Coordinates of C-alpha atoms and ligand atoms in Angstrom, one line a residue:
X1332 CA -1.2 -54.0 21.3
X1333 CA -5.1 -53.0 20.6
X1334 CA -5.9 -55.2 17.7
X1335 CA -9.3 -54.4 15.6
X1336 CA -10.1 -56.8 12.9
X1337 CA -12.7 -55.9 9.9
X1338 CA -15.0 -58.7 8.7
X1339 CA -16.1 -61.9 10.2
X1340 CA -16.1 -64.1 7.0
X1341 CA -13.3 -66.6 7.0
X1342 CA -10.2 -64.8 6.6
X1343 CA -11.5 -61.9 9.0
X1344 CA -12.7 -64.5 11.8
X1345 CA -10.1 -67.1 11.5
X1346 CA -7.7 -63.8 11.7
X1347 CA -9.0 -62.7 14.5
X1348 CA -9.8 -65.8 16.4
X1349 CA -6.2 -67.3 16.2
X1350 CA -4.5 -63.9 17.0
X1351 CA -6.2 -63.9 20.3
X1352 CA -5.5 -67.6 20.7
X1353 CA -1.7 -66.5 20.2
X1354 CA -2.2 -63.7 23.6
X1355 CA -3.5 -60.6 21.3
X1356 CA -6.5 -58.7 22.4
X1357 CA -8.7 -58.8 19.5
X1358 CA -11.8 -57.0 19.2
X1359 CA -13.4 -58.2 15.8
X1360 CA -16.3 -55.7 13.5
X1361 CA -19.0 -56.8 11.6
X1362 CA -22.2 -54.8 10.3
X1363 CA -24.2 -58.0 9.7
X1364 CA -26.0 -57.7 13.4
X1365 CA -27.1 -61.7 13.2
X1366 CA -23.1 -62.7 12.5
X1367 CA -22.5 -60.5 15.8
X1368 CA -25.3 -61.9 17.7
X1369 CA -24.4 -65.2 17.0
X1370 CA -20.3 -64.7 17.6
X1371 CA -21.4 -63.4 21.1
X1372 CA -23.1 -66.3 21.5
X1373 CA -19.8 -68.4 21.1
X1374 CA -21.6 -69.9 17.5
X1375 CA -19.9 -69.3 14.5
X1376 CA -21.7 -68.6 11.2
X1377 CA -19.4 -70.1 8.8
X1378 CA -18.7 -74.5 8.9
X1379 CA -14.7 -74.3 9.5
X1380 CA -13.9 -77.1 11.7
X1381 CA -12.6 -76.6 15.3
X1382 CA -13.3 -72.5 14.8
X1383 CA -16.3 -72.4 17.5
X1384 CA -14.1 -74.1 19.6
X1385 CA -10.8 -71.6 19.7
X1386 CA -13.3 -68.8 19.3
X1387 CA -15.1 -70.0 22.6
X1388 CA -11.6 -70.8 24.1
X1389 CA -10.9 -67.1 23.2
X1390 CA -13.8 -65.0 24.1
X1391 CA -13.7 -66.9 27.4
X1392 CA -10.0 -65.9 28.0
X1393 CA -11.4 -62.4 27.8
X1394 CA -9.1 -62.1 24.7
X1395 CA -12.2 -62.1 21.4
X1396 CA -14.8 -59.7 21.5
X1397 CA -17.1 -59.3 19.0
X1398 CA -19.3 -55.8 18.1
X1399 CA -20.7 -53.7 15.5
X1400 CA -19.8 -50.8 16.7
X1401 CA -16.5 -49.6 14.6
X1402 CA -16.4 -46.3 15.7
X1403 CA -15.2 -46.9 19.6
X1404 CA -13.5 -50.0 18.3
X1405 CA -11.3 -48.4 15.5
X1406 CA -10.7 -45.6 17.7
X1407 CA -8.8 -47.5 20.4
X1408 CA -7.1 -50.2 18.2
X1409 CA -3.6 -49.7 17.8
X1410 CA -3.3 -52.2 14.5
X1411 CA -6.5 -52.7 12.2
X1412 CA -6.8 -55.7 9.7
X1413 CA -9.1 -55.9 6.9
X1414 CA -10.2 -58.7 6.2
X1415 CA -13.8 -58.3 3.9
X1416 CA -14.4 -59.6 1.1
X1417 CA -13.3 -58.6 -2.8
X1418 CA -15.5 -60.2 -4.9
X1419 CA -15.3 -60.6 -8.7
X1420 CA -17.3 -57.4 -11.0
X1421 CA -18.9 -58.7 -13.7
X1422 CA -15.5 -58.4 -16.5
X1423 CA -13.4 -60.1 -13.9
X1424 CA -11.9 -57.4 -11.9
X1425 CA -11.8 -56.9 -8.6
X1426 CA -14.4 -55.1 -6.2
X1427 CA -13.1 -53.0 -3.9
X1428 CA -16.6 -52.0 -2.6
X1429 CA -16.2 -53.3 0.9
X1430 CA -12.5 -52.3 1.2
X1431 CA -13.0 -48.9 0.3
X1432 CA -16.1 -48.3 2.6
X1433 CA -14.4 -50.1 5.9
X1434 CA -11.5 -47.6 5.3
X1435 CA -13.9 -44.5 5.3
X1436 CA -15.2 -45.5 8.3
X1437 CA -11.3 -45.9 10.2
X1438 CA -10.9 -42.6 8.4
X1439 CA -13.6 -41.6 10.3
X1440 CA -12.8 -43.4 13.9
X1441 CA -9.6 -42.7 14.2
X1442 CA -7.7 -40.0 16.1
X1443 CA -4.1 -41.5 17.1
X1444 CA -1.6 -43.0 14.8
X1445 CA -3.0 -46.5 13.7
X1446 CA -1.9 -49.6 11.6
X1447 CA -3.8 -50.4 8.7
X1448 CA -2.9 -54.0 7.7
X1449 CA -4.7 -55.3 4.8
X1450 CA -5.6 -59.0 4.3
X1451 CA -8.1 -59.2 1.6
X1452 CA -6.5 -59.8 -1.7
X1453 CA -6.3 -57.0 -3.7
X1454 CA -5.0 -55.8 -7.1
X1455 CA -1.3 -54.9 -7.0
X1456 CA -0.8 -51.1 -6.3
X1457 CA -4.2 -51.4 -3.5
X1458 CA -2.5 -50.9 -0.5
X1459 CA -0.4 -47.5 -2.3
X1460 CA -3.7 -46.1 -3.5
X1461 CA -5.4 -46.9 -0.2
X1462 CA -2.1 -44.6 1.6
X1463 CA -3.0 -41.8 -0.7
X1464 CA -6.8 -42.1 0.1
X1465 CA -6.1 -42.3 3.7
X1466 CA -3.7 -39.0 3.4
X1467 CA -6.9 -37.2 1.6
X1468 CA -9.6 -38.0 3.2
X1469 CA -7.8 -37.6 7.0
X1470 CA -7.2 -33.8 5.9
X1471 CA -4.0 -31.7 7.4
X1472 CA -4.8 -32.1 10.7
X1473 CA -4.6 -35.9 10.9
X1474 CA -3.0 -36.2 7.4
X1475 CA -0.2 -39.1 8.5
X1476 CA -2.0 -40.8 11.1
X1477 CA -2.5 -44.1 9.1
X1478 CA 0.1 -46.7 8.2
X1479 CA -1.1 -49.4 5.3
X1480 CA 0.6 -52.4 5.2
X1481 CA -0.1 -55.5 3.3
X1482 CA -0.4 -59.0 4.7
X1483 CA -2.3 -61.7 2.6
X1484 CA -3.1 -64.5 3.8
X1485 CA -2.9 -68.3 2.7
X1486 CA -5.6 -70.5 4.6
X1487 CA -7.9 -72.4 2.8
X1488 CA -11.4 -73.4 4.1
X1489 CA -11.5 -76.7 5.8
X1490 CA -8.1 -76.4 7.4
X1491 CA -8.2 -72.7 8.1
X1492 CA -7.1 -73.1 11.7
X1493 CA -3.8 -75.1 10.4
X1494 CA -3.1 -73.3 7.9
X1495 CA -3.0 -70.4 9.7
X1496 CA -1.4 -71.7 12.8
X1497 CA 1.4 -73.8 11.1
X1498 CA 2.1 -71.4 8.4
X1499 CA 4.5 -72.0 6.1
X1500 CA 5.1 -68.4 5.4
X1501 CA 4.1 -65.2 6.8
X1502 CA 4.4 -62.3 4.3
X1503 CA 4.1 -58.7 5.2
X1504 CA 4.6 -56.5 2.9
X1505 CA 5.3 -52.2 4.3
X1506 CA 8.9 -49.8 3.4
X1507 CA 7.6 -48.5 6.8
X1508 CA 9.9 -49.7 9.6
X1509 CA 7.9 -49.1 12.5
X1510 CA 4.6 -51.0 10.6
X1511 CA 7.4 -53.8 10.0
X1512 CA 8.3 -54.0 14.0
X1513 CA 4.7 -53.7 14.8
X1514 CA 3.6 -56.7 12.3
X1515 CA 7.1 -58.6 13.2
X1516 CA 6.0 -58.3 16.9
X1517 CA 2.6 -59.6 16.3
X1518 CA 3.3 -62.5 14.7
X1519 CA 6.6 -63.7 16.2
X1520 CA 4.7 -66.3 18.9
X1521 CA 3.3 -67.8 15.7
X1522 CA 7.0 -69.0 14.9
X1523 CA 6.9 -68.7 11.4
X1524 CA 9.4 -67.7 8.4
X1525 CA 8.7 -64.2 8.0
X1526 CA 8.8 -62.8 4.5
X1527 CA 9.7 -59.2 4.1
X1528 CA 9.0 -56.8 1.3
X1529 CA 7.3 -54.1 -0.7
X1530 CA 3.8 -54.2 -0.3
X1531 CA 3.3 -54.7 -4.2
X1532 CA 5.2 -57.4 -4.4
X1533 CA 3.4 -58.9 -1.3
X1534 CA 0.0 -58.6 -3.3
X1535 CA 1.5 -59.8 -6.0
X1536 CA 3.2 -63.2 -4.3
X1537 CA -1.3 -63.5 -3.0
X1538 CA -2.3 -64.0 -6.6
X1539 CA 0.8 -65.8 -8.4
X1540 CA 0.3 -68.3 -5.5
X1541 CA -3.4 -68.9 -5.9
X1542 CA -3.0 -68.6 -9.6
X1543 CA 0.3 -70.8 -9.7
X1544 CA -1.8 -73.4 -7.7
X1545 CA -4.9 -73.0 -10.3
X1546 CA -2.5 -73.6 -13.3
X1547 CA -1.1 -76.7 -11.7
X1548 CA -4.9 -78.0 -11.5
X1549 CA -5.4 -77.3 -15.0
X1550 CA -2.2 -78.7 -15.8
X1551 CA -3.1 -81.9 -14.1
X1552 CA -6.7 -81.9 -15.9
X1553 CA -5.1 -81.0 -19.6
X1554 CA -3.0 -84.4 -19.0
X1555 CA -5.9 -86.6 -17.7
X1556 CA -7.7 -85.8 -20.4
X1557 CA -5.0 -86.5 -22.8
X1558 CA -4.5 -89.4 -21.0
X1559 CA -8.0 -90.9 -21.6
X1560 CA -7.4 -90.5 -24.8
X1561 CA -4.4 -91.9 -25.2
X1562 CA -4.8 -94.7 -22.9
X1563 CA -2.3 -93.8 -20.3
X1564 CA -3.5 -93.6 -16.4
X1565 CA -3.2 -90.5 -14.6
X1566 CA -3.0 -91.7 -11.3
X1567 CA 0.1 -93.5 -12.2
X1568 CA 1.0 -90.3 -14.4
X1569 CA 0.9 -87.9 -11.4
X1570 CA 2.6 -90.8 -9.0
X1571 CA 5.8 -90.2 -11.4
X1572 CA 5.5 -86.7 -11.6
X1573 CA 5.1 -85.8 -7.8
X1574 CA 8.1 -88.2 -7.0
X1575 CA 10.1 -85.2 -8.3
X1576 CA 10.7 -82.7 -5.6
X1577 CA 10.8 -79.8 -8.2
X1578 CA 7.3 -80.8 -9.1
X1579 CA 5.6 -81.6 -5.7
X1580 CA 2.7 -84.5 -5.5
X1581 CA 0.4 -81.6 -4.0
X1582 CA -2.4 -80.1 -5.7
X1583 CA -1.8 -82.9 -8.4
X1584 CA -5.4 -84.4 -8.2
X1585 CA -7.3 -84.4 -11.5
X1586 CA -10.7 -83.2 -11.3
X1587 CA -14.0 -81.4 -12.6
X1588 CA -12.1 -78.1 -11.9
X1589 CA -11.3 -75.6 -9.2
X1590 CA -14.0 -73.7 -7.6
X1591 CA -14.1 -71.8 -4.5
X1592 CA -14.3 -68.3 -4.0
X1593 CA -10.3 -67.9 -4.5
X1594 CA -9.3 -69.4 -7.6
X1595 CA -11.4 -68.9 -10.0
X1596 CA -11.3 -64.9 -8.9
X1597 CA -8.2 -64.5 -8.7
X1598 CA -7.7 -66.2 -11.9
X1599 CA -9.7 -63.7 -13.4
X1600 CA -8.8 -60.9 -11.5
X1601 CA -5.0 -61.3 -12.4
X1602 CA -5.5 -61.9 -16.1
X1603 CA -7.4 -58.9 -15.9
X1604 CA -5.2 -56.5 -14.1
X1605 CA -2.5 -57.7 -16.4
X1606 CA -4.5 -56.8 -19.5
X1607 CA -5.1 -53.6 -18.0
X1608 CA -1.0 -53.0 -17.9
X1609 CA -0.9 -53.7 -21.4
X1610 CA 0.2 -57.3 -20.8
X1611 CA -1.6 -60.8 -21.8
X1612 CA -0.9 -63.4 -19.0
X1613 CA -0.9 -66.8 -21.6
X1614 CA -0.6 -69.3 -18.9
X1615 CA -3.4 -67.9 -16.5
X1616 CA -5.7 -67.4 -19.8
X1617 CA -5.2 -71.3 -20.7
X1618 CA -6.2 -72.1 -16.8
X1619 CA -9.3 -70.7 -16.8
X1620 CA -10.5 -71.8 -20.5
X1621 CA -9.3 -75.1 -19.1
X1622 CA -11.2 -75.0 -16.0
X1623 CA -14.4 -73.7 -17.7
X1624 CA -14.5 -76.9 -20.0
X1625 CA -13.5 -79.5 -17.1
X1626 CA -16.7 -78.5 -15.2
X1627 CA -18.4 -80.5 -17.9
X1628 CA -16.7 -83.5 -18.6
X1629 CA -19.1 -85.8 -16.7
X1630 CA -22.0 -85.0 -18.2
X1631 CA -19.9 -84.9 -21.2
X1632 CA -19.6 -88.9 -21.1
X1633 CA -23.0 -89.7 -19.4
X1634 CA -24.4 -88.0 -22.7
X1635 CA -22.4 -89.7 -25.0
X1636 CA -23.9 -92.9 -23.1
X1637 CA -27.6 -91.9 -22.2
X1638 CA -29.7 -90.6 -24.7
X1639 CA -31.7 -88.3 -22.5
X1640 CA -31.5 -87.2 -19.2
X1641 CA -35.3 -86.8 -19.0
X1642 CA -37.2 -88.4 -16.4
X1643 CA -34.0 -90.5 -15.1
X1644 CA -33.6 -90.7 -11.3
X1645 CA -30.0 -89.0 -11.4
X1646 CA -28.0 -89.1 -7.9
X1647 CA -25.2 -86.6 -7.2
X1648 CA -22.7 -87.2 -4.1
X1649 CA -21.5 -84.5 -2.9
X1650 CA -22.4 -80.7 -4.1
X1651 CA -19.5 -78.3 -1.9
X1652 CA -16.5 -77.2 -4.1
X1653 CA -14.4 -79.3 -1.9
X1654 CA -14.6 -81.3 1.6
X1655 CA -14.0 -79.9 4.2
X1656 CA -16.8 -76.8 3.4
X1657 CA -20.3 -76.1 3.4
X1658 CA -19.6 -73.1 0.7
X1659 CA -21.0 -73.7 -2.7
X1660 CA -19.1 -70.5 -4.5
X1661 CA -17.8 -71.5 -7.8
X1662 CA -18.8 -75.3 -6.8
X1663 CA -18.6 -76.8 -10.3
X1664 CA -22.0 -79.2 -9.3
X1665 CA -24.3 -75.6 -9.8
X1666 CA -23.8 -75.7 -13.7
X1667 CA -24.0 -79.5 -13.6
X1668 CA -27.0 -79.4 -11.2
X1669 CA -28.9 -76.9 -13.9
X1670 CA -27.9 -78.5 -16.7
X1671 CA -29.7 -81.8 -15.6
X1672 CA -32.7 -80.1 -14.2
X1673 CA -33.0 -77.8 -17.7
X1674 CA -33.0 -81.5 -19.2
X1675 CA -35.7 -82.8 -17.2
X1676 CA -33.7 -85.2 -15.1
X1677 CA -35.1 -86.5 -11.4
X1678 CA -32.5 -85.4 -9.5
X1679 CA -31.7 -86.2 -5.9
X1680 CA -28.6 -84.9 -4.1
X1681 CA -26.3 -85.8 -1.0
X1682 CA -23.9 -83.6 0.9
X1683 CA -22.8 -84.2 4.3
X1684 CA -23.1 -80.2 5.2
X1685 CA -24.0 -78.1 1.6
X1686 CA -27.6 -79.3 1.4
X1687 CA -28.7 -76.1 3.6
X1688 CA -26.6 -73.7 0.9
X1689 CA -27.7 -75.7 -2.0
X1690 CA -31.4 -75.8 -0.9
X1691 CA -30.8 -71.1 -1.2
X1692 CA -30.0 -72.0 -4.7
X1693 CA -32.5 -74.6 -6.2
X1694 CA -35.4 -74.4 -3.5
X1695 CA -37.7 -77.7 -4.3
X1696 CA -36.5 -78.5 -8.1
X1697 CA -34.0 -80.8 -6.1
X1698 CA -34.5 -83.9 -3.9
X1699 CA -32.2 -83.3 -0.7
X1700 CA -31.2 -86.9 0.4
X1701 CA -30.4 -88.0 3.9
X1702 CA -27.8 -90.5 3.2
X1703 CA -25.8 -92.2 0.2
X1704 CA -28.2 -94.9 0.0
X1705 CA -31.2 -93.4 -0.3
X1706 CA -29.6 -90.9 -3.2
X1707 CA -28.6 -94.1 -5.5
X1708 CA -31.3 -96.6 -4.6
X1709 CA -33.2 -97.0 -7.9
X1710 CA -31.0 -94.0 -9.3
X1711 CA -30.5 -94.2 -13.3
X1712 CA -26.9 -93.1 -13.0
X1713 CA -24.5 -91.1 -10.4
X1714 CA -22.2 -88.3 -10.6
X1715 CA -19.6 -87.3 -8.0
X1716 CA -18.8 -84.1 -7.4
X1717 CA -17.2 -83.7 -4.0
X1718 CA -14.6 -86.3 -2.5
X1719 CA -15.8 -86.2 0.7
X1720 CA -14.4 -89.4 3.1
X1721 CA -17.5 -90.3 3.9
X1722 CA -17.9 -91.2 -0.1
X1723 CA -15.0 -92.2 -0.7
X1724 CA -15.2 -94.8 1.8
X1725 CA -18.6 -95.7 1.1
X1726 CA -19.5 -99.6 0.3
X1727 CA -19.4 -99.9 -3.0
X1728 CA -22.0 -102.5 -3.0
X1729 CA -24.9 -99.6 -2.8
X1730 CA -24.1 -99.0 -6.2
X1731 CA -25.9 -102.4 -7.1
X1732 CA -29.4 -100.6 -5.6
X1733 CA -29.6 -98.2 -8.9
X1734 CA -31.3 -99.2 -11.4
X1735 CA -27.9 -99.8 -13.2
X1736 CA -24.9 -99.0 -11.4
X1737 CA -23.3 -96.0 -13.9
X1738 CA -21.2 -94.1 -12.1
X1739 CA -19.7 -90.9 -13.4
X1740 CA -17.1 -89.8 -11.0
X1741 CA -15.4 -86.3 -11.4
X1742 CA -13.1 -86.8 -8.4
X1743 CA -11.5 -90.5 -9.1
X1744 CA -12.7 -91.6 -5.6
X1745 CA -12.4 -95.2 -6.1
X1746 CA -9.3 -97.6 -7.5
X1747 CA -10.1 -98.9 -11.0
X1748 CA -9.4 -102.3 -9.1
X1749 CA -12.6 -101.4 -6.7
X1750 CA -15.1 -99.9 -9.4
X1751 CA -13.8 -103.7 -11.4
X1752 CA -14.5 -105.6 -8.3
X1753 CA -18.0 -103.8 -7.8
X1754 CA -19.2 -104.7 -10.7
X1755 CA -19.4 -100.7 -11.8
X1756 CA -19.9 -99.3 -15.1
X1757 CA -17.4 -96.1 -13.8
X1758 CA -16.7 -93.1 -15.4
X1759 CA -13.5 -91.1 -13.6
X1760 CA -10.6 -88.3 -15.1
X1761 CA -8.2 -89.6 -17.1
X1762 CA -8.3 -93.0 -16.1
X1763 CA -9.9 -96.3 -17.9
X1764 CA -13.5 -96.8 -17.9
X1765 CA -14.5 -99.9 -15.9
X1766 CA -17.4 -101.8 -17.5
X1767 CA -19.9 -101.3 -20.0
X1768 CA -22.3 -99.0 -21.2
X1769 CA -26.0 -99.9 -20.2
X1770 CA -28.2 -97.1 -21.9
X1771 CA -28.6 -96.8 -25.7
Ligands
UGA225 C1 -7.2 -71.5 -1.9 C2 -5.7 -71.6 -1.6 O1 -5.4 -73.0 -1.6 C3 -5.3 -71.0 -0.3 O2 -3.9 -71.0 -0.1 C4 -5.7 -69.5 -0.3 O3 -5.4 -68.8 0.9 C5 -7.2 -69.4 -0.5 O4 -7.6 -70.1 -1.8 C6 -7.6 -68.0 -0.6 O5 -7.2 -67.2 -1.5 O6 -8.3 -67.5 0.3 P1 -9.4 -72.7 -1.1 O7 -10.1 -71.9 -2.1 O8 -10.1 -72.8 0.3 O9 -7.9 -72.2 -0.9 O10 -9.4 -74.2 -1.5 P2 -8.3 -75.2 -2.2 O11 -8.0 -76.3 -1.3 O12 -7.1 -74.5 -2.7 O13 -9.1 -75.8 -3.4 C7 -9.6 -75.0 -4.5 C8 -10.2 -75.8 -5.6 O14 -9.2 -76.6 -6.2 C9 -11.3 -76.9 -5.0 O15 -12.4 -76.9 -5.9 C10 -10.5 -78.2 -5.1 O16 -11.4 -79.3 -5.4 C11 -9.6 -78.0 -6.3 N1 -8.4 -78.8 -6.4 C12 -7.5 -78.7 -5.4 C13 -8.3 -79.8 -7.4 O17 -9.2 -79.9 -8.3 N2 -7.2 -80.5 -7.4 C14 -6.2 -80.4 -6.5 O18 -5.2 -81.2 -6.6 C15 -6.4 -79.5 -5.5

């Protein structure tokens, strides 16, 4: 089978690179010519680790090409997959821009009978209205030469390869037998469970899973919070809760909020389709009102402790929305970051990979460190944003080079028994503070 994937951004490319890796002959599109200069050059332009590797190991097979020309490619492909991208429009719906434009141009490629499998996640009743387009726009003569199937996908940056790999799940979504076999064929060297239904209901099972996931964060964050109030530890609180199989210790970790460019679009997106049918989704509204306020918790406490921020030497570890990433979508440090440079504050950041990314946003109003030490020598206070290991296993002794060692941690990196034994004045999510407070 002829496979053509659409977009090289992570679902398109990590599609694409581990369906060749599994003996497919994939032949991935982009119109961004640098991407496609740079995927012919065996580079890859997003940080996901071990991709350049299979995508080498696969375009040296002779089984991963990369082009912009969609015409010839869509034209040959048996099987196409979208994968672009379905950003959020400014009241929190979805834009179906890029999707709508890739399938003009297959309308326009195409002249024998061809699989169009849909990846991006999309509102539920997409993939119908997309059928119907395709029937328009194809005309009589080549009216039911497209198939639209939908097949969302569950990888999350950082472990991308894994997740896509080891699924747990594979869910395809098509009443259409023969776009059933096709997609059942596909991925059967993969070895997964294969899930099997209408394609509504496979968009649908995309966004209650994100969103599902999203609520259980803002769970977790509603009870830290709580919990420093009421004296309780949430560490030990989630310890008892994930012991119960029902409940699951993943995705338990309190925080400063989700980020990303999934949840907190899809959060949106589904409240807002569900409005749109008439119907108010409660529990999805609470997680994103949630979210919104956890962003600012730590500077929350640091001003309850400093009285200005102005002309302090504040370090920030970490700046990605999680390890593992060099994205910066949604990363709850941008509001934090302009917050403390709207209030004057000397601020100097480290990341292991987002300084590039967060350099596009802030230019030279930020200090871009090289290492941990250099960020908190001197520094008036710290916040952590990102757990990356690297932080989390630093030497808690470089705390003692700031000028005081006030640590505001919005990812509960260290043990309270750690921050006690460093001598820290720590701030973390719904746990005790550690020391005292040194600024009037
Ligand atoms: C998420 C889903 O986990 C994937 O299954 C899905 O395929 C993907 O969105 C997508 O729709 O494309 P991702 O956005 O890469 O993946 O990242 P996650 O690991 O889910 O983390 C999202 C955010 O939640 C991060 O900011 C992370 O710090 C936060 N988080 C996660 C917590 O605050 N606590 C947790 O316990 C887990």
């Amino acid at each position: 089978m002829k496979i053509a994937v659409a977009g090289t951004g992570y679902v398109g490319l990590v599609t694409g690179t581990c369906l060749a890796k599994m003996g497919q002959s994939v032949v991935c599109v982009d119109k961004d010519e640098t991407k496609i200069i740079q995927l012919n050059l065996g580079k890859s332009p997003i940080y996901e680790p071990g991709l350049e590797a299979e995508i080498v190991k696969a375009k040296e097979a002779g089984r991963l090409r990369f082009t912009m020309d969609y015409t010839q490619t869509y034209r040959e492909a048996d099987v196409i997959v979208v994968g672009v991208a379905t950003p959020e429009n400014a009241d929190g719906s979805a834009n179906l821009h890029a999707l709508y434009h890739v399938c003009g141009q297959i309308a326009d490629a195409i002249e024998s009978p061809t699989l169009v499998v849909v990846k991006s996640t999309v509102p539920i009743g997409t993939n119908d209205k997309l059928a119907i387009y395709f029937d328009q726009i194809l005309g009589e003569d080549r009216k039911n030469l497209v198939e639209v199937a939908s097949n969302p996908e569950f990888l999350s940056q950082g472990t991308a390869l894994r997740d896509t790999l080891q699924a747990e799940r594979i869910v395809i979504g098509t009443e259409n037998q023969e776009a059933e076999d096709m997609l059942t064929e596909i991925y059967a060297p993969f070895g997964q469970p294969i899930l099997k239904m209408n394609r509504r209901s496979a968009e649908m099972v995309k966004y209650a899973s994100n969103d599902f996931l999203a609520l259980k964060i803002s769970f977790v964050n509603d009870i830290a919070n709580l919990c420093e109030a009421v004296g309780a530890d949430i560490e030990e609180v989630t310890n008892g809760m994930g012991a119960d199989s029902r409940i699951g210790n993943r995705f338990l970790s309190p925080g400063i909020g989700y980020g990303g460019s999934c949840f907190p679009k899809d959060t949106k997106a589904l409240h807002w389709l569900a409005e749109e049918a008439g119907y108010t989704l409660k529990t999805i509204r609470a997680a994103i009102d949630v979210n919104e306020k956890q962003r600012f918790k730590l500077i929350q406490a640091a001003r309850k402790d400093m009285s200005q921020f102005t002309g302090k030497k504040i370090a920030v570890l970490g700046a990605t929305f999680k390890p593992g990433t060099d994205d910066l979508r949604e990363a709850p440090s941008i509001p934090n970051l302009q917050l403390l440079l709207g209030e004057g504050a000397d601020v100097h950041v480290y990341d292991p990979v987002g300084l590039p990314n967060l350099e596009k946003v802030f230019g030279d109003r930020l200090h871009y460190s090289e290492s941990v030490a250099s960020t908190l020598q001197d520094a008036d206070a710290c916040f952590i944003f990102t757990e990356w290991a690297e932080i989390k296993e630093m030497d808690l002794g470089l705390f003692q080079t700031m000028r005081e060692p006030q640590v505001y941690d919005g990812r509960n990196c260290f043990s309270i028994k750690a921050a006690e034994a460093a001598g820290m004045n720590y701030y973390s999510i719904g746990r005790a503070r550690v020391g005292g407070v040194v600024f009037a």
